[in-house]
mmCIF file of C-alpha atoms in Angstrom:
data_model
loop_
_atom_site.group_PDB
_atom_site.id
_atom_site.type_symbol
_atom_site.label_atom_id
_atom_site.label_comp_id
_atom_site.label_asym_id
_atom_site.label_seq_id
_atom_site.Cartn_x
_atom_site.Cartn_y
_atom_site.Cartn_z
ATOM 1 C CA MET A 1 5.572 -37.899 18.129
ATOM 2 C CA THR A 2 7.593 -41.056 17.696
ATOM 3 C CA ASP A 3 11.298 -41.367 16.993
ATOM 4 C CA ASN A 4 10.548 -42.493 13.450
ATOM 5 C CA PRO A 5 12.238 -39.996 11.087
ATOM 6 C CA ASP A 6 9.621 -40.717 8.396
ATOM 7 C CA SER A 7 6.677 -39.505 10.468
ATOM 8 C CA ILE A 8 5.191 -36.027 10.419
ATOM 9 C CA GLY A 9 4.152 -34.638 13.765
ATOM 10 C CA THR A 10 2.154 -31.620 14.798
ATOM 11 C CA LEU A 11 3.391 -28.598 16.681
ATOM 12 C CA ALA A 12 1.387 -26.766 19.267
ATOM 13 C CA ALA A 13 1.104 -23.040 18.708
ATOM 14 C CA GLY A 14 3.021 -21.088 21.311
ATOM 15 C CA ASN A 15 2.280 -17.697 22.713
ATOM 16 C CA GLN A 16 1.224 -15.470 19.816
ATOM 17 C CA SER A 17 2.107 -12.192 21.554
ATOM 18 C CA THR A 18 3.762 -10.854 18.389
ATOM 19 C CA LYS A 19 0.372 -10.828 16.642
ATOM 20 C CA SER A 20 -0.413 -7.434 18.122
ATOM 21 C CA SER A 21 2.973 -6.002 17.164
ATOM 22 C CA TRP A 22 3.483 -3.327 14.548
ATOM 23 C CA TYR A 23 6.076 -3.656 11.779
ATOM 24 C CA THR A 24 7.352 -1.366 9.048
ATOM 25 C CA ILE A 25 7.168 -2.473 5.432
ATOM 26 C CA SER A 26 10.883 -3.300 5.642
ATOM 27 C CA GLY A 27 10.157 -5.716 8.527
ATOM 28 C CA GLN A 28 11.443 -3.706 11.473
ATOM 29 C CA LYS A 29 9.441 -4.281 14.654
ATOM 30 C CA LEU A 30 8.050 -1.154 16.306
ATOM 31 C CA SER A 31 7.661 -0.745 20.057
ATOM 32 C CA LYS A 32 4.165 0.790 19.766
ATOM 33 C CA ARG A 33 1.535 2.000 17.305
ATOM 34 C CA PRO A 34 3.161 4.287 14.726
ATOM 35 C CA THR A 35 2.273 7.982 14.646
ATOM 36 C CA LYS A 36 4.171 8.880 11.473
ATOM 37 C CA PRO A 37 2.120 8.524 8.246
ATOM 38 C CA GLY A 38 2.960 5.493 6.160
ATOM 39 C CA ILE A 39 2.187 1.835 5.486
ATOM 40 C CA TYR A 40 2.652 -0.624 8.340
ATOM 41 C CA ILE A 41 1.853 -4.253 9.105
ATOM 42 C CA HIS A 42 -0.430 -5.064 12.052
ATOM 43 C CA ASN A 43 -2.025 -8.478 12.725
ATOM 44 C CA GLY A 44 -0.696 -9.709 9.396
ATOM 45 C CA LYS A 45 -2.474 -6.986 7.384
ATOM 46 C CA LYS A 46 -1.218 -3.817 5.752
ATOM 47 C CA VAL A 47 -2.472 -0.686 7.493
ATOM 48 C CA VAL A 48 -2.207 2.899 6.202
ATOM 49 C CA ILE A 49 -1.610 5.544 8.866
ATOM 50 C CA GLN A 50 -2.468 9.027 7.606
#
């Protein structure tokens, strides 16, 4: 990328380790796979645990 402020550069994707993380619907990150029934987010998709 040049020092020209009008240019648009590309960014390299970093380590995507958070992709395998679990989150609650409210956005709180979980330390492991949830065991309590509910709706969670995993790999960017909503997952229902029953």
